XYZ file of C-alpha atoms in Angstrom:
730
model
C -9.250 3.850 -30.658
C -10.609 0.575 -31.472
C -9.235 -1.384 -34.114
C -10.761 -4.562 -34.493
C -14.745 -3.880 -35.059
C -16.777 -2.174 -37.827
C -18.845 0.818 -37.132
C -21.998 -0.974 -37.607
C -21.389 -3.775 -34.856
C -19.520 -0.806 -32.633
C -22.476 1.093 -32.408
C -24.889 -1.658 -32.574
C -22.637 -2.864 -29.289
C -23.213 0.401 -27.494
C -26.946 0.323 -28.187
C -27.584 -3.433 -26.625
C -25.214 -2.435 -23.857
C -27.195 0.486 -22.939
C -30.600 -1.260 -23.478
C -29.270 -4.262 -20.894
C -28.353 -1.923 -18.048
C -31.310 0.348 -18.154
C -33.247 -3.236 -18.044
C -30.852 -3.493 -14.974
C -31.611 -1.072 -12.707
C -35.352 -2.218 -12.665
C -34.118 -5.684 -11.991
C -31.909 -5.833 -9.146
C -29.154 -5.443 -11.050
C -25.754 -3.327 -10.905
C -25.507 -0.709 -13.292
C -22.053 1.464 -13.659
C -24.124 4.424 -12.825
C -24.672 3.337 -9.251
C -21.005 2.305 -9.302
C -19.732 5.686 -10.074
C -20.044 6.959 -7.948
C -20.882 4.373 -5.413
C -24.305 3.781 -4.618
C -24.120 0.219 -4.270
C -23.334 0.280 -0.744
C -22.551 3.078 1.890
C -18.738 2.551 3.105
C -19.034 2.851 6.925
C -16.135 3.773 9.406
C -14.741 6.183 11.573
C -12.742 9.103 9.646
C -9.446 10.166 10.886
C -9.966 7.595 14.024
C -6.865 8.268 16.772
C -6.106 7.301 20.447
C -5.980 9.755 22.674
C -2.414 9.653 24.152
C -3.988 9.143 27.826
C -5.959 5.481 26.358
C -9.001 7.002 27.767
C -11.038 7.268 24.305
C -10.233 7.873 20.804
C -10.850 10.528 18.413
C -12.011 10.876 14.833
C -13.132 13.538 12.485
C -17.009 13.925 11.753
C -18.998 16.052 9.203
C -21.418 19.225 11.136
C -24.482 19.132 8.695
C -25.353 22.093 10.648
C -22.820 24.250 9.628
C -21.294 22.506 7.118
C -17.859 21.393 8.521
C -15.377 19.034 9.993
C -14.992 18.946 13.838
C -12.720 16.496 16.209
C -15.551 14.136 17.983
C -14.374 11.846 21.335
C -15.995 8.718 22.242
C -14.882 7.806 25.827
C -14.413 4.188 26.405
C -15.864 3.816 30.015
C -19.276 5.675 29.237
C -19.827 4.791 25.684
C -20.662 8.836 24.936
C -19.388 10.764 21.989
C -19.036 14.713 22.016
C -17.315 17.357 20.280
C -14.131 17.876 21.457
C -13.021 20.649 18.975
C -15.541 22.762 17.103
C -15.596 23.961 13.946
C -16.176 27.878 15.357
C -12.954 27.573 17.508
C -11.086 26.644 14.338
C -11.837 30.096 12.935
C -8.492 32.537 12.860
C -7.359 35.848 12.013
C -11.159 37.452 11.090
C -12.051 34.693 8.912
C -16.071 33.396 8.689
C -14.849 30.114 7.866
C -13.030 27.447 10.166
C -9.848 25.574 9.537
C -9.945 22.549 7.162
C -9.742 19.420 8.910
C -8.224 16.903 6.614
C -5.247 15.883 8.993
C -4.578 15.825 12.459
C -2.318 14.694 15.477
C -2.754 15.043 18.647
C 0.528 15.862 20.707
C 1.968 13.023 23.524
C 1.149 15.294 26.468
C -3.035 15.315 25.632
C -2.741 19.322 25.593
C -2.736 20.419 21.802
C -3.287 19.282 18.734
C -1.768 19.923 15.428
C -3.995 20.291 11.942
C -2.124 20.361 8.812
C -3.004 19.498 4.930
C -2.335 16.734 3.402
C 0.102 16.693 0.529
C 0.365 13.634 -2.427
C 2.045 10.692 -1.489
C 1.881 7.113 -1.178
C 0.637 7.473 2.019
C -0.217 10.205 4.754
C 2.049 13.315 4.162
C 1.328 16.434 6.210
C 2.210 19.547 4.863
C 0.965 23.053 4.509
C 0.038 25.641 6.584
C 1.145 24.611 10.813
C -2.388 25.320 12.883
C -1.724 24.091 16.722
C -5.032 23.963 18.480
C -4.559 24.460 22.515
C -7.587 22.103 24.434
C -7.342 24.521 27.454
C -8.177 27.999 26.101
C -10.391 25.898 22.646
C -8.275 28.018 20.241
C -5.250 27.748 17.721
C -2.460 29.596 19.589
C 0.177 28.890 17.001
C 0.091 29.139 12.760
C 3.266 28.720 11.290
C 3.312 29.643 7.732
C 5.283 29.669 4.974
C 5.753 30.669 1.032
C 8.274 27.578 0.725
C 6.737 24.406 1.301
C 6.275 22.881 4.359
C 5.616 19.424 4.582
C 6.506 16.216 7.559
C 5.134 17.466 10.372
C 5.309 15.940 13.915
C 5.278 16.449 17.459
C 8.256 15.893 19.861
C 7.469 12.927 22.407
C 7.001 15.838 25.062
C 4.861 17.370 22.835
C 7.009 20.952 24.055
C 8.061 21.278 19.868
C 6.340 20.980 16.494
C 9.329 19.890 13.944
C 8.680 20.020 10.512
C 10.774 20.370 6.783
C 10.448 23.602 4.810
C 12.528 24.184 1.799
C 13.918 20.350 2.359
C 15.776 21.469 5.339
C 14.877 20.314 9.156
C 12.997 22.939 11.540
C 11.644 22.609 14.733
C 9.301 25.184 16.558
C 9.150 25.342 20.012
C 5.722 26.303 21.604
C 6.973 27.709 24.766
C 8.080 30.668 23.104
C 6.979 30.568 19.827
C 10.135 30.317 18.431
C 11.291 28.556 15.134
C 14.975 27.388 15.034
C 16.872 26.224 11.868
C 18.358 22.800 12.215
C 19.993 21.900 8.620
C 21.068 24.621 5.998
C 22.203 23.298 2.815
C 18.939 21.844 1.511
C 18.232 22.217 -2.110
C 16.709 20.522 -5.425
C 19.345 18.065 -4.984
C 19.877 17.880 -1.037
C 17.230 16.553 0.490
C 17.142 16.515 4.733
C 14.365 15.288 6.407
C 12.084 13.630 3.525
C 12.695 10.875 0.471
C 13.010 11.096 -2.627
C 10.148 9.391 -4.910
C 12.085 6.181 -5.101
C 12.453 5.402 -0.971
C 8.876 6.691 -0.614
C 7.425 4.100 -3.279
C 9.529 1.325 -2.978
C 10.397 1.139 1.075
C 6.757 2.830 1.855
C 8.121 5.243 4.380
C 7.195 8.990 4.207
C 8.626 11.158 7.291
C 12.419 11.172 6.611
C 13.664 11.985 10.455
C 12.560 10.361 14.023
C 12.373 12.577 17.094
C 14.920 10.797 20.415
C 13.285 9.615 22.857
C 14.121 12.456 25.517
C 13.117 15.331 23.038
C 16.898 16.608 22.848
C 17.446 15.188 19.453
C 16.716 14.629 15.967
C 18.005 11.758 13.537
C 17.476 12.235 10.218
C 18.480 11.388 6.727
C 20.045 13.514 4.306
C 20.005 12.727 0.443
C 22.254 14.124 -2.321
C 20.221 12.993 -5.388
C 22.164 14.877 -7.934
C 23.066 11.628 -9.257
C 19.822 10.591 -9.939
C 18.063 10.899 -13.359
C 16.122 12.840 -14.753
C 12.461 12.051 -16.302
C 10.879 14.335 -18.410
C 6.842 13.869 -17.852
C 4.634 15.825 -20.578
C 2.019 17.852 -19.291
C -0.676 18.544 -21.976
C -2.242 22.144 -20.009
C -0.213 24.808 -21.488
C 1.019 26.052 -24.592
C 4.665 24.591 -24.669
C 3.696 21.432 -22.446
C 4.965 22.481 -19.270
C 6.655 18.888 -18.460
C 7.173 17.672 -14.875
C 10.800 16.926 -13.938
C 11.539 13.731 -11.657
C 14.659 12.140 -10.295
C 13.680 8.628 -11.244
C 16.868 5.694 -10.697
C 15.482 2.762 -13.447
C 17.360 -0.518 -12.726
C 20.914 -0.176 -13.144
C 20.823 3.774 -12.605
C 22.529 5.884 -9.820
C 20.737 6.497 -6.625
C 20.759 9.408 -3.943
C 23.923 8.992 -1.637
C 22.430 8.854 1.854
C 23.597 9.932 4.963
C 22.225 10.113 8.236
C 22.673 12.962 11.043
C 21.697 13.550 14.871
C 21.110 17.219 15.114
C 21.082 18.265 18.883
C 18.405 20.995 19.614
C 20.032 22.602 22.247
C 23.224 23.111 20.384
C 22.133 23.212 16.519
C 24.649 20.972 16.099
C 25.072 18.073 13.642
C 26.632 14.664 14.195
C 26.705 12.126 11.736
C 26.896 8.590 11.607
C 29.491 6.497 9.915
C 27.425 4.485 7.501
C 30.517 2.017 6.772
C 32.742 2.523 3.431
C 30.204 1.619 0.538
C 27.890 4.504 -0.680
C 26.211 2.219 -2.951
C 23.467 1.297 -0.632
C 20.220 1.752 1.162
C 18.936 3.274 4.199
C 15.161 2.095 5.082
C 14.756 2.359 8.405
C 16.240 4.291 11.342
C 14.903 4.183 15.282
C 15.685 5.329 18.331
C 16.699 2.906 20.869
C 14.942 3.351 24.531
C 18.505 5.207 24.921
C 18.035 8.618 23.473
C 21.628 8.429 22.929
C 21.871 5.146 20.649
C 19.703 5.209 17.280
C 19.594 1.511 15.379
C 20.274 2.125 11.867
C 19.276 -0.783 9.579
C 21.805 -0.920 6.160
C 21.186 -2.962 3.066
C 23.018 -3.621 0.181
C 22.488 -2.672 -3.664
C 21.308 -6.041 -4.317
C 19.339 -6.079 -1.392
C 20.358 -9.401 -0.238
C 22.709 -8.318 3.418
C 20.856 -6.676 5.921
C 22.915 -4.994 8.562
C 21.506 -3.622 11.973
C 23.422 -1.273 13.412
C 23.609 0.718 16.842
C 25.320 4.224 16.314
C 26.822 6.486 19.629
C 24.523 9.557 18.535
C 27.695 11.893 20.357
C 30.289 10.210 18.640
C 28.697 8.843 15.426
C 30.262 5.592 15.747
C 28.672 2.183 15.061
C 28.716 -1.508 15.368
C 26.767 -4.339 13.509
C 25.043 -6.146 15.995
C 23.098 -8.810 13.558
C 23.207 -9.500 9.912
C 20.984 -11.269 7.350
C 21.871 -12.573 4.210
C 19.848 -14.393 1.978
C 20.420 -15.417 -1.671
C 17.279 -14.123 -3.161
C 16.113 -10.628 -1.596
C 15.220 -9.262 2.451
C 12.147 -7.795 3.220
C 12.282 -4.396 5.008
C 9.408 -4.547 7.806
C 8.084 -2.609 10.710
C 8.439 -4.709 13.083
C 11.925 -3.779 14.972
C 10.830 -2.569 18.636
C 13.027 -1.722 21.127
C 11.723 -2.896 24.787
C 11.866 -0.887 27.735
C 14.038 -2.443 29.799
C 17.153 -1.502 27.682
C 18.457 -4.811 27.435
C 15.918 -6.643 24.226
C 14.573 -5.796 20.719
C 12.381 -7.813 18.932
C 13.160 -8.745 15.469
C 11.293 -10.428 12.679
C 12.759 -12.561 9.875
C 12.395 -15.515 7.497
C 15.802 -17.370 8.161
C 13.572 -20.457 8.998
C 11.320 -20.068 5.613
C 8.567 -18.195 7.226
C 8.134 -15.110 8.978
C 8.201 -14.877 12.725
C 8.986 -13.084 15.234
C 12.292 -13.462 17.149
C 13.531 -12.399 20.463
C 17.035 -10.632 20.850
C 19.634 -9.433 23.305
C 21.019 -5.517 22.221
C 24.596 -7.448 21.749
C 22.424 -9.246 19.017
C 22.208 -12.419 20.547
C 19.301 -14.440 20.054
C 17.384 -15.359 22.731
C 14.266 -16.483 22.260
C 12.236 -17.502 18.461
C 8.589 -16.152 19.820
C 6.379 -17.616 16.503
C 6.995 -20.874 14.906
C 5.427 -22.822 12.335
C 4.596 -22.782 7.994
C 2.524 -19.951 8.446
C 3.187 -16.189 8.547
C 3.538 -13.195 10.801
C 1.412 -10.392 9.324
C 2.367 -7.425 11.606
C 3.745 -6.859 15.083
C 0.453 -4.751 16.891
C 2.011 -4.189 20.537
C 4.057 -4.792 22.848
C 2.661 -5.141 26.729
C 6.314 -5.187 28.312
C 4.366 -5.010 31.923
C 2.043 -7.890 30.876
C 4.618 -9.003 29.271
C 3.376 -10.014 26.124
C 2.807 -9.074 22.489
C 0.085 -9.150 19.980
C 0.389 -9.847 16.357
C -1.630 -10.779 13.540
C -0.754 -13.937 11.177
C -2.312 -16.254 8.777
C -2.122 -19.479 10.918
C -5.435 -20.416 10.360
C -5.143 -20.235 6.656
C -3.540 -18.425 4.122
C -6.733 -15.862 3.374
C -7.208 -15.316 6.580
C -5.584 -12.666 8.748
C -6.197 -13.219 12.884
C -5.028 -11.590 16.063
C -2.772 -13.533 18.350
C -1.229 -12.976 21.539
C 1.726 -14.360 23.167
C 4.189 -14.483 25.508
C 7.700 -12.646 25.250
C 8.887 -16.250 26.109
C 7.217 -17.496 23.410
C 4.638 -19.420 25.361
C 0.994 -19.446 25.802
C -0.160 -18.157 21.853
C -4.025 -17.388 22.397
C -6.139 -16.627 19.023
C -8.227 -13.591 19.826
C -10.206 -12.957 16.523
C -13.539 -13.970 16.712
C -14.346 -14.925 12.892
C -12.890 -15.707 10.180
C -11.943 -12.974 7.392
C -9.591 -10.639 7.840
C -9.188 -8.630 11.422
C -6.979 -5.209 11.326
C -6.453 -4.072 14.853
C -5.273 -0.838 16.388
C -4.818 -0.720 20.076
C -4.596 2.047 22.290
C -1.758 4.053 23.856
C -1.982 2.276 27.019
C -3.542 -1.293 25.320
C -6.450 -1.883 27.278
C -8.359 -2.061 23.949
C -7.928 -2.381 20.372
C -10.027 -1.088 17.415
C -10.303 -3.911 14.894
C -11.581 -3.309 11.407
C -13.095 -6.855 9.934
C -14.139 -7.829 6.603
C -14.745 -10.984 4.754
C -14.931 -11.449 1.126
C -19.099 -10.802 0.648
C -18.999 -8.455 3.956
C -17.627 -5.015 3.828
C -15.508 -3.438 6.928
C -16.886 -3.281 10.452
C -15.219 -1.187 13.046
C -15.744 -3.256 16.663
C -14.209 -2.113 20.441
C -12.204 -5.200 22.067
C -10.929 -5.319 25.423
C -7.237 -6.416 25.543
C -8.305 -9.939 26.274
C -10.873 -10.422 22.738
C -14.189 -10.019 24.242
C -16.288 -7.018 21.948
C -17.410 -4.286 24.035
C -18.954 -2.356 20.848
C -19.668 -2.611 17.409
C -18.542 1.184 16.377
C -19.989 0.902 13.082
C -21.316 -1.545 10.892
C -21.365 -3.036 7.782
C -24.024 -1.782 5.029
C -25.288 -4.926 3.871
C -28.072 -3.999 2.318
C -27.205 -4.433 -1.256
C -27.662 -8.392 -0.509
C -31.227 -7.540 -0.194
C -31.157 -4.841 -3.114
C -29.019 -6.402 -5.884
C -28.985 -9.985 -7.291
C -25.644 -11.523 -5.716
C -22.921 -13.939 -7.516
C -21.739 -16.315 -4.612
C -17.834 -16.464 -3.857
C -15.935 -19.782 -3.526
C -12.468 -20.318 -2.337
C -10.930 -23.353 -4.034
C -7.739 -25.106 -5.055
C -6.270 -26.424 -7.821
C -3.429 -28.638 -8.653
C -1.055 -28.112 -11.874
C 0.528 -30.631 -14.427
C 3.828 -30.198 -12.780
C 2.324 -30.643 -9.477
C 1.857 -27.617 -7.316
C -1.299 -26.359 -5.139
C -2.875 -22.891 -6.672
C -5.004 -21.013 -4.287
C -7.738 -19.262 -6.183
C -11.387 -17.639 -5.771
C -14.698 -17.648 -7.941
C -17.568 -15.333 -8.035
C -20.464 -17.320 -10.258
C -23.590 -15.267 -11.489
C -25.960 -15.484 -9.263
C -28.492 -18.059 -11.434
C -25.794 -20.099 -12.155
C -26.770 -22.889 -13.921
C -23.999 -25.689 -13.429
C -25.492 -26.973 -17.348
C -24.585 -23.694 -18.890
C -21.622 -22.543 -20.399
C -19.944 -19.323 -19.007
C -16.895 -17.164 -20.110
C -14.141 -16.574 -17.083
C -12.349 -12.903 -16.829
C -9.173 -13.712 -14.657
C -8.891 -10.450 -12.362
C -5.116 -10.936 -11.344
C -1.953 -8.840 -9.634
C 0.585 -11.446 -9.569
C 3.560 -10.043 -8.336
C 6.600 -11.078 -5.603
C 4.984 -11.228 -2.381
C 1.680 -10.092 -2.788
C -1.726 -12.191 -2.299
C -4.998 -11.606 -3.905
C -6.914 -14.632 -2.904
C -7.761 -13.501 0.455
C -10.980 -13.170 2.718
C -11.379 -9.284 2.834
C -13.396 -7.228 0.616
C -12.327 -5.690 -1.995
C -12.290 -2.333 -3.858
C -13.446 -4.180 -6.840
C -15.948 -6.261 -5.278
C -19.225 -4.564 -6.754
C -17.893 -3.978 -10.321
C -17.480 -7.605 -10.178
C -20.889 -8.734 -9.006
C -21.420 -6.156 -12.010
C -19.756 -8.540 -14.299
C -21.011 -12.028 -12.462
C -24.741 -10.275 -13.608
C -23.842 -10.325 -16.785
C -22.905 -13.929 -17.302
C -19.240 -13.708 -16.411
C -17.332 -15.663 -13.472
C -14.589 -14.319 -12.023
C -11.385 -16.199 -11.374
C -8.925 -14.653 -8.978
C -5.323 -17.016 -8.176
C -2.412 -16.709 -6.387
C 0.652 -18.120 -8.709
C 3.919 -18.870 -7.640
C 6.119 -16.361 -6.294
C 3.251 -14.511 -4.451
C 3.127 -14.155 -0.718
C 1.846 -15.660 2.682
C 3.325 -19.158 1.429
C 6.741 -18.886 2.498
C 10.268 -17.385 1.715
C 10.677 -20.787 -1.073
C 7.294 -20.004 -2.935
C 7.728 -16.211 -3.127
C 11.826 -16.443 -3.819
C 10.658 -18.741 -6.728
C 10.477 -15.196 -8.621
C 13.740 -14.455 -8.666
C 15.108 -13.235 -11.409
C 12.753 -14.449 -13.518
C 9.787 -11.821 -13.450
C 6.985 -13.030 -16.300
C 8.012 -16.142 -16.108
C 5.933 -18.199 -13.489
C 2.829 -16.001 -13.423
C 1.736 -16.472 -16.847
C 2.898 -19.987 -16.150
C 0.705 -20.963 -13.551
C -2.021 -18.437 -15.072
C -1.910 -20.722 -18.172
C -2.579 -23.796 -16.021
C -5.424 -22.032 -14.168
C -7.594 -21.600 -18.022
C -6.654 -25.360 -18.008
C -8.160 -26.418 -14.651
C -10.966 -24.109 -16.208
C -11.559 -25.750 -18.927
C -11.936 -29.465 -17.609
C -15.371 -27.244 -16.029
C -18.479 -28.410 -17.606
C -19.693 -24.778 -16.875
C -16.544 -22.945 -17.843
C -16.636 -22.055 -21.706
C -12.994 -22.614 -22.534
C -13.222 -20.327 -25.728
C -13.717 -17.403 -23.783
C -11.519 -16.868 -21.215
C -9.786 -13.303 -20.649
C -7.849 -11.627 -17.921
C -7.576 -7.751 -16.765
C -5.177 -6.387 -14.341
C -3.451 -3.098 -13.416
C 0.224 -2.070 -12.670
C 2.176 -5.289 -12.246
C -1.537 -7.309 -12.899
C -1.103 -5.461 -16.305
C 1.872 -6.138 -17.235
C 1.264 -9.928 -16.865
C -1.784 -9.533 -18.376
C -0.654 -8.645 -21.486
C 2.452 -11.188 -21.616
C -0.205 -13.872 -20.609
C -1.987 -13.164 -23.373
C 0.564 -13.399 -25.482
C 2.631 -16.296 -23.766
C -0.996 -18.019 -23.035
C -2.888 -17.343 -26.903
C -3.969 -20.402 -27.567
C -6.044 -20.097 -23.903
C -7.167 -16.557 -23.615
C -9.277 -14.417 -25.520
C -8.400 -11.323 -24.416
C -6.171 -9.060 -22.008
C -6.895 -5.158 -20.685
C -3.251 -3.901 -19.500
C -3.820 -1.250 -17.253
C -0.788 1.172 -16.298
C 1.665 -1.534 -17.044
C 4.824 -2.173 -17.321
C 6.461 -4.124 -20.102
C 10.340 -3.908 -19.531
C 11.795 -3.753 -16.476
C 14.328 -1.703 -17.636
C 11.910 1.106 -17.378
C 10.879 0.598 -13.851
C 12.649 1.759 -10.668
C 16.144 0.262 -9.498
C 14.712 -0.213 -5.404
C 11.711 -2.511 -6.593
C 13.342 -4.120 -9.999
C 16.767 -4.935 -8.862
C 14.991 -5.964 -5.649
C 13.515 -8.964 -7.829
C 15.472 -9.468 -10.768
C 19.470 -8.052 -9.833
C 20.912 -5.595 -11.467
C 21.075 -5.512 -15.095
C 24.150 -6.447 -16.382
C 24.000 -9.450 -13.712
C 20.732 -10.829 -15.416
C 20.723 -9.488 -18.991
C 19.180 -12.847 -19.813
C 16.289 -12.330 -17.310
C 15.456 -8.541 -18.643
C 15.355 -9.627 -22.082
C 12.912 -12.864 -20.926
C 11.007 -10.591 -18.925
C 9.628 -7.980 -21.583
C 6.042 -7.854 -22.944
C 7.409 -6.749 -26.341
C 9.607 -10.397 -26.240
C 6.427 -11.916 -27.029
C 3.975 -9.717 -29.455
C 4.477 -11.767 -32.685
C 2.415 -14.096 -30.338
C -1.083 -11.694 -30.340
C -3.926 -13.431 -31.610
C -6.444 -12.142 -29.072
C -7.913 -8.512 -28.604
C -5.417 -6.375 -26.527
C -7.087 -3.578 -24.481
C -3.828 -0.984 -23.707
C -4.452 2.027 -20.968
C -2.754 5.010 -19.149
C -2.477 7.606 -17.565
C -0.226 10.435 -19.572
C 1.554 11.806 -16.195
C 2.009 8.305 -14.791
C 5.367 8.961 -12.073
C 5.334 5.254 -11.093
C 5.022 3.361 -14.539
C 5.848 5.915 -17.252
C 3.479 5.840 -19.965
C 6.685 5.133 -22.045
C 5.979 1.391 -21.064
C 2.709 1.602 -23.386
C 4.232 3.510 -26.001
C 7.349 1.214 -26.472
C 4.936 -1.551 -26.734
C 2.401 -0.117 -28.850
C 5.054 0.825 -31.387
C 6.334 -2.458 -31.821
C 2.635 -3.618 -32.257
C 2.516 -1.188 -34.515
C 5.738 -2.136 -36.480
C 3.962 -5.461 -36.555
C 0.839 -4.827 -37.991
C -0.454 -6.299 -34.618
C -4.092 -4.524 -34.291
C -4.868 -3.451 -30.707
C -7.058 -1.241 -28.586
C -5.723 1.516 -26.448
C -6.973 4.706 -24.673
C -4.414 6.974 -22.859
C -5.650 9.539 -19.612
C -4.628 13.165 -20.332
C -2.623 14.270 -16.951
C -3.764 11.259 -15.645
C -1.298 9.631 -13.277
C -1.132 6.066 -11.721
C -4.345 5.562 -10.347
C -5.965 7.264 -13.125
C -8.552 9.327 -11.244
C -10.107 12.639 -10.946
C -14.086 14.163 -11.809
C -15.373 11.232 -14.288
C -12.502 9.715 -15.340
C -13.037 6.200 -12.972
C -17.375 6.524 -14.849
C -14.741 6.567 -18.138
C -11.965 4.289 -17.477
C -14.541 0.873 -16.234
C -17.435 1.601 -18.749
C -14.944 1.425 -21.685
C -13.311 -1.601 -20.083
C -16.793 -3.250 -18.990
C -17.921 -2.863 -22.531
C -14.883 -3.868 -23.956
C -15.262 -7.343 -22.117
C -18.634 -7.749 -23.283
C -17.815 -7.460 -26.559
C -14.672 -9.358 -26.839
C -15.246 -12.113 -24.499
């Protein structure tokens, strides 16, 4: 619905837009039709790439055009040869003419079988559906596990003799030698979850599989979640006569969470022992992990305010626990996937921000600090591999600069740190099982990802896939520049700018801010973003694209990030306005034509900044925005805003609706009606407030679409609408 243009001017704009894009297609210009679906460049990569457990090769999925089916190929590291290790013809079962679909596969740790499953909707990869087990010795599927009840979170045991999975919210194991399936829990229901998480754990702790095998394959530790006290949200679905609502358990800020327990199920006796988590029940257990001793399980316990994290060691036979390490922070503590127990049984590696930056530490098993392994005014990104024989670990960090991610090695005593990455940009390495090799996915701000094979010493062996850069010859591409500006109150802000390909410093250009802005996030990075081609299309139309990392974002240490605490919606608009002021001083910027757009948290900040910065921003596009933190989930919201009763003023001042009276620019508000993350309620309440004040705006809802607003031709429709809005209003 367009509310601010006459029909005549609106249709004239559409005609001019259509004509201009017809011309662009003949003149090296990117068009919407070339972007959706993407015809600008061909993404390259290894689909389903996995290392074989013996570390001598890796495998990947490859489409066989001759038989029109997906197969598993193997790349031998010594010879460089590639060949099919699982052919589609061997994946036919029960007399079917069609092979089993290869969407997800997993090698058994003993290198003898391959687990094949479907993929279920989730934040990250979640296995599920009918379970097929392929035997490499006989080259066929010799186990099929199926059920009318949904099966999910499928995994091999460490010895490869069992397959574990969840069915009907209960934990099961299937023994390959005798084809026998055993049920380990029996109370699973709509409210009792064994081995799987509720929505909020999956979304906010970025964790999918709610169980872990003991290293000796004799037991499984698992989460049991009682979500009966979690509030239920009804999400309307418009595909049936009576709307058929989706009922979702979703604790909002201040709401009640699922009650969590950690059990250890013994495979032989089929008995479960419950671990002692302490007297307080309003807690989170974001991670569990076995130590080198299969009888000792580590448990990370986080308090409701997410300011105190305890590392417990549990005796799996008795359930007794002891706290070996505790961390506290006045703001919040991040949950990481770094904890690594060394095979010597005496030490573990931990990550912490206690010195102001995220770094690696070596501890003894009794919680005594042995050594800080990395140190400096920069942050470790991820721990990638630990080579205990060589007494060395490998990690990525931004030591060379906040915008870069490089691979480093350092000894386990903190000495002999080495930079292994060749070029500046973003490196995402994955190490082989034995650590002799790693595959590095590399990109920078103007170059799509390429995949390269390296030795552990950092010597490049081969280019496995090369980036498709042909678009640089086919299309006119604007320059990408990284910069830093100083705010009026003395803070330096990192930013990035894409200029039109025919940029003329004498002319004045409109600017579109593209933002996310959330706590701990980082938008200004030297890596290839999915929005790059669309940004280039806008640049070809005479727009400057501007991205910046305001106070509260990540990569610059805890103090910079923690400025967001209890003040969401404060520093973000403040610094974005400072960015607009900085740009207005540039001779090539049209200060009267500055706009902003964003998705999710970025949508929230876009709407808020248009209202708080009414003197500086002409328009905003807010996609799937949070408009009140009272409407969002408790783990995320309370991490940054505390409980509503402890920070009532902060919640009030962070609402978009509180500033609706300032709206003067053009607002495009977009939301999917089936969004289970940021509920449609957020946009409805903002729209209701604007209507009550007779403030004009433009809105679009997408029936049945979730937070990603994706499927069919939805993205093409979405970005055609957004592009039109920008062309007409900025």
